[in-house]
Amino acid sequence: AKKARMVRGRERVEEWVRAQGWVAWDFQVAAWDAYLAGKSGLIQVATGAGKTYAAFLGALAEMIDLGVGQRGGAGGQGLHTLYVTPLRAVTRDIELALKRPIEEMELPMVVESRTGDTSAKVRALQRGRLPHVLLTTPESLCLLLTRENARELFAGLSCVIVDEWHDLLTSKRGSATELALARLRAWNPGMRTWGMSATIPNAGEALATLVGEERSPRRATESHGDGKEARGELGKGAVGDSISAQRHRDGEEEEKGAGARLEDALARRGAIVVRGGMRREVGIACVIPSDSSRLPWAGHLGLAMLPDVLGQLDPVEPTLVFVNTRSQAERWFHAIEYARPEWREVMALHHGSLDREERERVEAGLKDGTIRIVVSTSSLDLGVDFSPVRKVLQIGSPKGIARVVQRAGRANHRPGEASCVWCVPTHAMELLEVVAAREAFAEGELEGRFALESPLDVLAQHMVTCALGGGFRDEELFAEVRGAWSYRGLSRAEFDWALELVSVGGVLKHYPQFQKIRKGEDGVWRVEQQRVATLHRLNVGTITADGALEIRYVSGKRLGVIDEGFVTHLRVHEKFVFAGKVVQLVGIRDLVVLVRAAAGTTTNTPLWAGTRLPISESLSGAFRRVLERAGKHQASRPGGTGHPEFQAASELIRVQQGLSVVPGAGELLCEVASSREGTHLFVFPFEGRLVHAGAAAVVALRLARMVKGTFSFAVNDYGFEILSADAYPFVGLIRERGAEVFGVEGLTRDVTESVNMSQLARLAFREVARVAGLVMQNYPGARKTGRQVQASSSLIYDVFNEFDPENLLLHQARREVLDRHFERGRLGRTFARMGAATVVLRETARFTPLAFPLVVERVAAKISSESIAERVAKMRAEWGKA
């Protein structure tokens, strides 16, 4: 009888699909079959293929058969399906998509959203009962779990759907989501979990992270060590004792055999990867400059390509213009608007620092056709379906294969239709990056996505959430947490340490505000103080931002948020560009930046911290191969025709070969030059700016041990520069002791010695302290600035450092420094590759095309009375004469 009911619900869903004039794709049918068979899964298909209905309609068929929403129905009146999206801005679109089949089939089910934008009236109703289908964000889900009646609210939950899982799982928001899912599974053992993901090579691990580990009594009770031993072990490994042995991440393809075995093991547990069989052609083209001499040999914003970009734009053809940073978005929008004022009414700007209402206006305009050209950052990468868009431009290198494919998929966002992204190089070397991206994608070299490993600050926050949400017992929560994939290796000693932190405060035990939870006589941990509960709910969630201030017109209209550091350097009445408009500073009052509209133009654009993306490992490997071919192409066919990108970059390649050499994929090029500034060493691993920052510090340290010297650095995606103000024997040291300079041996020791780990860890500790609840940013009716949070977290950092140096949160902060600032695992692989490469050493009379951008990078970082453009122009003129 149950099977017959399932068929009836399934038939109604399929009838609705046919009534829309659609034919269900094979992957959609497979997902419905798997769900109705009681399985969990990860749906991995191309952008715009219909993942939402693949994930939802199986659950809807089940709700129909259970009579969800019907009086007396077996499915009850509570929550059946929870839909989690990392993008609050798209919840309205998804809500409409989920309601559509329910309303058109006249089903009695209620679909609602619960985000920071939900009205107070709806929130009040949801305190007592949740709708049958609830759409929410990770932060709002964590907030719902703090309710005393959370277990009753989520009782009977059958299905959780997580959107954009490939993007969410790599962050602390993903770790918090994992812990929330583990709690929901503990309350509802038969719950199925479904995720939606773009194509990634390690789909098995992404699925494992989504569905968690199998819980067993043995795993739940093992590892009952004491806290000291665990702290010591983690302390030793926190900065990566074996960096070279760190698991391959950051885009290196997962070993296929291991991935297949993991998927097989998950399938035996009833969790599968559903892949789309349909093929959607994705093109990666290059906008070749009409005048190649106009394309600079170094650059970031790429405005030299404005004439060529204008030639690609036409309001008749709806177009997204993607850039890599918010500052770049502001400058490009302003430049296009200035060059084509007649497009002003159909143009718009979109990035994460703009006010939500403005972003929604732009998104609505893209859908209804009133807005035809949008300059955007990654804020439009995910989630939103803009069917009218026909063309996508990418200003500058995409920096990663998966990113450029994701952005290409925004064009012709319909199943089966081909899409293409037109990449606009900002300097000559990026012509070759476009070729590398195209070839790497053709070979299937996408970057993997990996979850964080046991972030204890997220665990500490989760413990307080659980204590508020009905309380917890030690053993039960430990087993539950170990059921989350990222915490599967968590020891009982580490768990107890985090528990002591939120209950006693550790070394802060004399301060009552850190004693948040208390164990009752019944053995249940609860929050007893109302102030603790209030502050936790105001700060729950793990979205952290660098110091940012709200920006408004003096009239009161909100524009968005702006970087605190940028504003502090502005003078009153100074002009700058924000939200595509020229404004001038009036003042800062009550942590709000007040501005008024200004006439004229300016190039003064806000800079947001952390927006320079590094090139991915997959793309850097492809780039080394393409660069080698470009050198051979130039040598074998001087002045000839052929590959258009090679031809456009031919002058750069020719000069590089004339002054030095174009390195092969298995070579490490080192160039040494002298100037009035001193002696320069340029090294080109082509591994991305984060890796090069760490590599430059390590190489400089090793050189200084051999021969004392004082150095300054510059890095970009292609290499790094080490500059000595005095004459320095770089050439002799590399020739005689190159294996020591570039080898992997002793790398961990050298990394920690070569950087100001204490200061970097202090900065990283701000986020750790906020997530762990040691520092609160939001208070009733008030909010701390980024500087105030940094000051508070610095005080706690100093206390931990002096009185509890083995504190696990300190070790986590140091680990995050290495991962975030130096891409720890990739740094080890880079040194292993450099140590095995053939070192090609060249002494050059002038800066080469590869070295020149590094000089520009360093010059740009200095304060000067003349603009960087003027200084670069002088350098290029001198170079040209030479």
GROMACS .gro file of C-alpha atoms in nm, residues 118-459:
model
  342
  118THR     CA    1   1.181   3.781   0.755
  119SER     CA    2   0.913   4.002   0.910
  120ALA     CA    3   0.856   4.006   1.286
  121LYS     CA    4   0.500   3.874   1.235
  122VAL     CA    5   0.617   3.564   1.046
  123ARG     CA    6   0.896   3.504   1.299
  124ALA     CA    7   0.644   3.516   1.583
  125LEU     CA    8   0.426   3.254   1.414
  126GLN     CA    9   0.728   3.032   1.350
  127ARG     CA   10   0.822   3.024   1.720
  128GLY     CA   11   0.538   2.782   1.785
  129ARG     CA   12   0.528   2.590   1.457
  130LEU     CA   13   0.735   2.584   1.143
  131PRO     CA   14   0.578   2.557   0.795
  132HIS     CA   15   0.579   2.235   0.599
  133VAL     CA   16   0.865   2.364   0.383
  134LEU     CA   17   1.110   2.614   0.532
  135LEU     CA   18   1.373   2.803   0.334
  136THR     CA   19   1.656   2.944   0.545
  137THR     CA   20   2.028   3.030   0.565
  138PRO     CA   21   2.297   2.862   0.779
  139GLU     CA   22   2.291   3.153   1.023
  140SER     CA   23   1.914   3.149   1.065
  141LEU     CA   24   1.921   2.771   1.106
  142CYS     CA   25   2.171   2.808   1.391
  143LEU     CA   26   1.945   3.072   1.543
  144LEU     CA   27   1.642   2.841   1.523
  145LEU     CA   28   1.843   2.572   1.704
  146THR     CA   29   1.881   2.806   2.003
  147ARG     CA   30   1.506   2.785   2.071
  148GLU     CA   31   1.415   2.598   2.389
  149ASN     CA   32   1.159   2.401   2.185
  150ALA     CA   33   1.398   2.338   1.893
  151ARG     CA   34   1.361   1.961   1.914
  152GLU     CA   35   0.981   1.990   1.891
  153LEU     CA   36   1.003   2.243   1.607
  154PHE     CA   37   1.216   2.004   1.399
  155ALA     CA   38   1.039   1.684   1.506
  156GLY     CA   39   0.939   1.478   1.204
  157LEU     CA   40   1.182   1.651   0.967
  158SER     CA   41   1.225   1.415   0.672
  159CYS     CA   42   1.437   1.603   0.420
  160VAL     CA   43   1.711   1.869   0.423
  161ILE     CA   44   1.822   2.024   0.094
  162VAL     CA   45   2.141   2.230   0.089
  163ASP     CA   46   2.201   2.457  -0.210
  164GLU     CA   47   2.543   2.555  -0.350
  165TRP     CA   48   2.713   2.297  -0.128
  166HIS     CA   49   3.042   2.320  -0.318
  167ASP     CA   50   3.070   2.685  -0.214
  168LEU     CA   51   2.944   2.648   0.142
  169LEU     CA   52   3.146   2.348   0.257
  170THR     CA   53   3.485   2.524   0.235
  171SER     CA   54   3.408   2.782   0.505
  172LYS     CA   55   3.320   2.802   0.873
  173ARG     CA   56   2.960   2.854   0.761
  174GLY     CA   57   2.991   2.505   0.615
  175SER     CA   58   3.132   2.369   0.944
  176ALA     CA   59   2.838   2.522   1.133
  177THR     CA   60   2.598   2.369   0.879
  178GLU     CA   61   2.760   2.028   0.928
  179LEU     CA   62   2.709   2.051   1.305
  180ALA     CA   63   2.348   2.164   1.261
  181LEU     CA   64   2.280   1.871   1.025
  182ALA     CA   65   2.437   1.631   1.274
  183ARG     CA   66   2.199   1.760   1.542
  184LEU     CA   67   1.897   1.730   1.315
  185ARG     CA   68   1.997   1.374   1.222
  186ALA     CA   69   2.027   1.283   1.592
  187TRP     CA   70   1.671   1.406   1.646
  188ASN     CA   71   1.537   1.250   1.324
  189PRO     CA   72   1.736   0.930   1.248
  190GLY     CA   73   1.562   0.865   0.914
  191MET     CA   74   1.623   1.213   0.778
  192ARG     CA   75   1.758   1.232   0.422
  193THR     CA   76   2.007   1.499   0.320
  194TRP     CA   77   2.041   1.624  -0.037
  195GLY     CA   78   2.289   1.876  -0.169
  196MET     CA   79   2.327   2.063  -0.496
  197SER     CA   80   2.669   2.136  -0.634
  198ALA     CA   81   2.851   2.261  -0.938
  199THR     CA   82   3.085   2.011  -1.098
  200ILE     CA   83   3.387   1.940  -0.874
  201PRO     CA   84   3.639   1.655  -0.899
  202ASN     CA   85   3.605   1.538  -0.537
  203ALA     CA   86   3.229   1.484  -0.535
  204GLY     CA   87   3.266   1.182  -0.306
  205GLU     CA   88   3.422   1.386  -0.028
  206ALA     CA   89   3.168   1.665  -0.079
  207LEU     CA   90   2.889   1.407  -0.036
  208ALA     CA   91   3.058   1.260   0.273
  209THR     CA   92   3.079   1.610   0.424
  210LEU     CA   93   2.710   1.658   0.355
  211VAL     CA   94   2.576   1.331   0.498
  212GLY     CA   95   2.829   1.294   0.780
  213GLU     CA   96   2.986   0.992   0.943
  214GLU     CA   97   2.803   0.683   1.059
  215ARG     CA   98   2.757   0.703   1.435
  216SER     CA   99   2.856   0.404   1.645
  217PRO     CA  100   2.898   0.350   2.020
  218ARG     CA  101   3.267   0.262   1.977
  219ARG     CA  102   3.347   0.585   1.797
  220ALA     CA  103   3.146   0.787   2.043
  221THR     CA  104   3.339   0.667   2.348
  222GLU     CA  105   3.695   0.639   2.221
  223SER     CA  106   3.978   0.888   2.276
  224HIS     CA  107   3.913   0.971   2.641
  225GLY     CA  108   4.258   1.127   2.689
  226ASP     CA  109   4.335   1.410   2.925
  227GLY     CA  110   4.333   1.766   2.801
  228LYS     CA  111   4.705   1.831   2.842
  229GLU     CA  112   4.811   1.554   2.608
  230ALA     CA  113   4.566   1.662   2.339
  231ARG     CA  114   4.679   2.023   2.367
  232GLY     CA  115   5.039   1.923   2.332
  233GLU     CA  116   4.973   1.706   2.028
  234LEU     CA  117   4.766   1.970   1.854
  235GLY     CA  118   5.016   2.237   1.951
  236LYS     CA  119   5.296   2.047   1.779
  237GLY     CA  120   5.098   1.993   1.464
  238ALA     CA  121   4.909   2.321   1.455
  239VAL     CA  122   5.157   2.494   1.228
  240GLY     CA  123   5.203   2.187   1.015
  241ASP     CA  124   5.504   1.975   1.122
  242SER     CA  125   5.480   1.797   0.790
  243ILE     CA  126   5.379   2.066   0.546
  244SER     CA  127   5.509   1.866   0.253
  245ALA     CA  128   5.289   1.573   0.352
  246GLN     CA  129   4.975   1.786   0.384
  247ARG     CA  130   4.692   1.637   0.182
  248HIS     CA  131   4.674   1.771  -0.173
  249ARG     CA  132   4.422   2.055  -0.178
  250ASP     CA  133   4.346   2.387  -0.344
  251GLY     CA  134   4.252   2.239  -0.676
  252GLU     CA  135   4.478   1.935  -0.717
  253GLU     CA  136   4.269   1.653  -0.856
  254GLU     CA  137   4.163   1.396  -0.597
  255GLU     CA  138   4.316   1.053  -0.652
  256LYS     CA  139   4.051   0.880  -0.859
  257GLY     CA  140   4.074   0.540  -0.698
  258ALA     CA  141   4.027   0.678  -0.348
  259GLY     CA  142   3.738   0.893  -0.467
  260ALA     CA  143   3.566   0.596  -0.628
  261ARG     CA  144   3.613   0.385  -0.315
  262LEU     CA  145   3.464   0.660  -0.101
  263GLU     CA  146   3.161   0.689  -0.330
  264ASP     CA  147   3.116   0.310  -0.319
  265ALA     CA  148   3.125   0.314   0.062
  266LEU     CA  149   2.871   0.595   0.074
  267ALA     CA  150   2.645   0.413  -0.172
  268ARG     CA  151   2.638   0.115   0.063
  269ARG     CA  152   2.514   0.355   0.331
  270GLY     CA  153   2.242   0.485   0.100
  271ALA     CA  154   2.407   0.807  -0.021
  272ILE     CA  155   2.480   0.860  -0.388
  273VAL     CA  156   2.618   1.117  -0.630
  274VAL     CA  157   2.372   1.198  -0.908
  275ARG     CA  158   2.550   1.332  -1.214
  276GLY     CA  159   2.384   1.491  -1.511
  277GLY     CA  160   2.429   1.308  -1.837
  278MET     CA  161   2.333   1.610  -2.045
  279ARG     CA  162   2.618   1.809  -2.186
  280ARG     CA  163   2.625   2.187  -2.186
  281GLU     CA  164   2.898   2.334  -2.402
  282VAL     CA  165   3.105   2.599  -2.226
  283GLY     CA  166   3.334   2.825  -2.425
  284ILE     CA  167   3.624   3.030  -2.289
  285ALA     CA  168   3.716   3.300  -2.542
  286CYS     CA  169   3.959   3.589  -2.527
  287VAL     CA  170   3.903   3.953  -2.620
  288ILE     CA  171   4.215   4.018  -2.826
  289PRO     CA  172   4.317   4.385  -2.802
  290SER     CA  173   4.272   4.575  -3.126
  291ASP     CA  174   4.607   4.740  -3.056
  292SER     CA  175   4.836   4.500  -2.870
  293SER     CA  176   5.080   4.780  -2.785
  294ARG     CA  177   4.807   4.937  -2.572
  295LEU     CA  178   4.791   4.632  -2.342
  296PRO     CA  179   5.030   4.691  -2.051
  297TRP     CA  180   5.283   4.438  -1.929
  298ALA     CA  181   5.162   4.482  -1.574
  299GLY     CA  182   4.829   4.591  -1.434
  300HIS     CA  183   4.533   4.517  -1.214
  301LEU     CA  184   4.223   4.714  -1.314
  302GLY     CA  185   4.265   4.666  -1.690
  303LEU     CA  186   4.111   4.997  -1.796
  304ALA     CA  187   4.349   5.009  -2.092
  305MET     CA  188   4.108   4.756  -2.248
  306LEU     CA  189   3.807   4.987  -2.211
  307PRO     CA  190   3.773   5.055  -2.590
  308ASP     CA  191   3.769   4.681  -2.663
  309VAL     CA  192   3.518   4.614  -2.385
  310LEU     CA  193   3.291   4.889  -2.514
  311GLY     CA  194   3.304   4.717  -2.851
  312GLN     CA  195   3.175   4.398  -2.687
  313LEU     CA  196   2.883   4.569  -2.512
  314ASP     CA  197   2.544   4.641  -2.661
  315PRO     CA  198   2.228   4.703  -2.456
  316VAL     CA  199   2.038   4.493  -2.709
  317GLU     CA  200   2.231   4.190  -2.578
  318PRO     CA  201   2.195   4.160  -2.195
  319THR     CA  202   2.545   4.123  -2.055
  320LEU     CA  203   2.714   4.051  -1.721
  321VAL     CA  204   3.060   4.205  -1.681
  322PHE     CA  205   3.240   4.016  -1.404
  323VAL     CA  206   3.542   4.155  -1.223
  324ASN     CA  207   3.748   4.007  -0.940
  325THR     CA  208   3.728   4.282  -0.677
  326ARG     CA  209   3.477   4.537  -0.552
  327SER     CA  210   3.721   4.822  -0.618
  328GLN     CA  211   3.759   4.705  -0.976
  329ALA     CA  212   3.380   4.687  -1.010
  330GLU     CA  213   3.342   5.048  -0.898
  331ARG     CA  214   3.610   5.173  -1.139
  332TRP     CA  215   3.484   4.977  -1.440
  333PHE     CA  216   3.122   5.077  -1.389
  334HIS     CA  217   3.220   5.440  -1.356
  335ALA     CA  218   3.444   5.419  -1.667
  336ILE     CA  219   3.175   5.257  -1.885
  337GLU     CA  220   2.910   5.500  -1.766
  338TYR     CA  221   3.140   5.796  -1.836
  339ALA     CA  222   3.220   5.666  -2.187
  340ARG     CA  223   2.857   5.576  -2.270
  341PRO     CA  224   2.629   5.814  -2.074
  342GLU     CA  225   2.338   5.713  -2.298
  343TRP     CA  226   2.350   5.366  -2.135
  344ARG     CA  227   2.306   5.504  -1.785
  345GLU     CA  228   1.941   5.400  -1.751
  346VAL     CA  229   2.008   5.037  -1.846
  347MET     CA  230   2.337   4.991  -1.658
  348ALA     CA  231   2.389   4.885  -1.297
  349LEU     CA  232   2.653   4.785  -1.044
  350HIS     CA  233   2.633   4.482  -0.813
  351HIS     CA  234   2.867   4.377  -0.531
  352GLY     CA  235   2.838   4.253  -0.175
  353SER     CA  236   2.899   4.589  -0.006
  354LEU     CA  237   2.602   4.759  -0.168
  355ASP     CA  238   2.274   4.797   0.015
  356ARG     CA  239   2.045   4.493  -0.011
  357GLU     CA  240   1.761   4.694  -0.167
  358GLU     CA  241   1.992   4.816  -0.442
  359ARG     CA  242   2.115   4.464  -0.513
  360GLU     CA  243   1.757   4.335  -0.531
  361ARG     CA  244   1.665   4.619  -0.767
  362VAL     CA  245   1.948   4.519  -0.999
  363GLU     CA  246   1.856   4.150  -0.986
  364ALA     CA  247   1.492   4.226  -1.063
  365GLY     CA  248   1.597   4.451  -1.352
  366LEU     CA  249   1.810   4.176  -1.502
  367LYS     CA  250   1.514   3.941  -1.493
  368ASP     CA  251   1.256   4.173  -1.642
  369GLY     CA  252   1.491   4.323  -1.899
  370THR     CA  253   1.495   4.682  -1.771
  371ILE     CA  254   1.864   4.648  -1.683
  372ARG     CA  255   2.080   4.522  -1.968
  373ILE     CA  256   2.443   4.565  -1.857
  374VAL     CA  257   2.564   4.485  -1.505
  375VAL     CA  258   2.918   4.513  -1.369
  376SER     CA  259   2.947   4.260  -1.085
  377THR     CA  260   3.182   4.075  -0.855
  378SER     CA  261   3.123   3.718  -0.737
  379SER     CA  262   2.798   3.842  -0.576
  380LEU     CA  263   2.620   3.720  -0.894
  381ASP     CA  264   2.823   3.399  -0.932
  382LEU     CA  265   2.578   3.173  -0.755
  383GLY     CA  266   2.215   3.092  -0.712
  384VAL     CA  267   2.033   3.350  -0.922
  385ASP     CA  268   1.877   3.253  -1.256
  386PHE     CA  269   1.893   3.541  -1.504
  387SER     CA  270   1.755   3.382  -1.818
  388PRO     CA  271   1.768   3.702  -2.029
  389VAL     CA  272   2.150   3.723  -1.999
  390ARG     CA  273   2.311   3.636  -2.332
  391LYS     CA  274   2.674   3.736  -2.282
  392VAL     CA  275   2.933   3.720  -2.003
  393LEU     CA  276   3.260   3.911  -1.988
  394GLN     CA  277   3.535   3.844  -1.734
  395ILE     CA  278   3.769   4.138  -1.672
  396GLY     CA  279   4.112   4.004  -1.581
  397SER     CA  280   4.224   3.651  -1.519
  398PRO     CA  281   3.952   3.425  -1.378
  399LYS     CA  282   4.219   3.294  -1.134
  400GLY     CA  283   4.057   2.950  -1.132
  401ILE     CA  284   3.900   2.699  -1.371
  402ALA     CA  285   3.586   2.639  -1.168
  403ARG     CA  286   3.527   3.013  -1.127
  404VAL     CA  287   3.540   3.092  -1.496
  405VAL     CA  288   3.312   2.798  -1.580
  406GLN     CA  289   3.064   2.909  -1.312
  407ARG     CA  290   3.058   3.259  -1.457
  408ALA     CA  291   3.025   3.132  -1.812
  409GLY     CA  292   2.714   2.944  -1.698
  410ARG     CA  293   2.536   3.271  -1.622
  411ALA     CA  294   2.486   3.320  -1.997
  412ASN     CA  295   2.196   3.141  -2.167
  413HIS     CA  296   2.097   2.998  -1.830
  414ARG     CA  297   1.877   2.721  -1.965
  415PRO     CA  298   1.922   2.345  -1.986
  416GLY     CA  299   2.132   2.228  -2.277
  417GLU     CA  300   2.214   2.573  -2.419
  418ALA     CA  301   2.577   2.654  -2.487
  419SER     CA  302   2.740   2.934  -2.291
  420CYS     CA  303   3.059   3.130  -2.334
  421VAL     CA  304   3.264   3.370  -2.128
  422TRP     CA  305   3.478   3.636  -2.296
  423CYS     CA  306   3.792   3.697  -2.089
  424VAL     CA  307   3.943   4.045  -2.107
  425PRO     CA  308   4.315   4.048  -2.019
  426THR     CA  309   4.430   4.334  -1.797
  427HIS     CA  310   4.793   4.283  -1.902
  428ALA     CA  311   4.975   4.088  -2.170
  429MET     CA  312   5.059   3.781  -1.961
  430GLU     CA  313   4.689   3.721  -1.896
  431LEU     CA  314   4.648   3.639  -2.264
  432LEU     CA  315   4.830   3.316  -2.184
  433GLU     CA  316   4.622   3.263  -1.869
  434VAL     CA  317   4.309   3.255  -2.085
  435VAL     CA  318   4.465   2.985  -2.304
  436ALA     CA  319   4.565   2.793  -1.991
  437ALA     CA  320   4.212   2.814  -1.848
  438ARG     CA  321   4.059   2.694  -2.176
  439GLU     CA  322   4.295   2.398  -2.207
  440ALA     CA  323   4.273   2.300  -1.839
  441PHE     CA  324   3.893   2.298  -1.858
  442ALA     CA  325   3.905   2.086  -2.173
  443GLU     CA  326   4.117   1.834  -1.978
  444GLY     CA  327   3.874   1.837  -1.685
  445GLU     CA  328   4.122   1.995  -1.445
  446LEU     CA  329   3.873   2.156  -1.208
  447GLU     CA  330   3.972   2.253  -0.854
  448GLY     CA  331   3.855   2.038  -0.565
  449ARG     CA  332   3.657   2.180  -0.272
  450PHE     CA  333   3.742   2.066   0.080
  451ALA     CA  334   3.593   2.123   0.423
  452LEU     CA  335   3.780   2.267   0.719
  453GLU     CA  336   3.911   2.023   0.977
  454SER     CA  337   3.761   2.048   1.328
  455PRO     CA  338   3.747   2.426   1.380
  456LEU     CA  339   3.710   2.450   1.757
  457ASP     CA  340   3.573   2.805   1.755
  458VAL     CA  341   3.269   2.681   1.559
  459LEU     CA  342   3.234   2.389   1.801
   0.00000   0.00000   0.00000
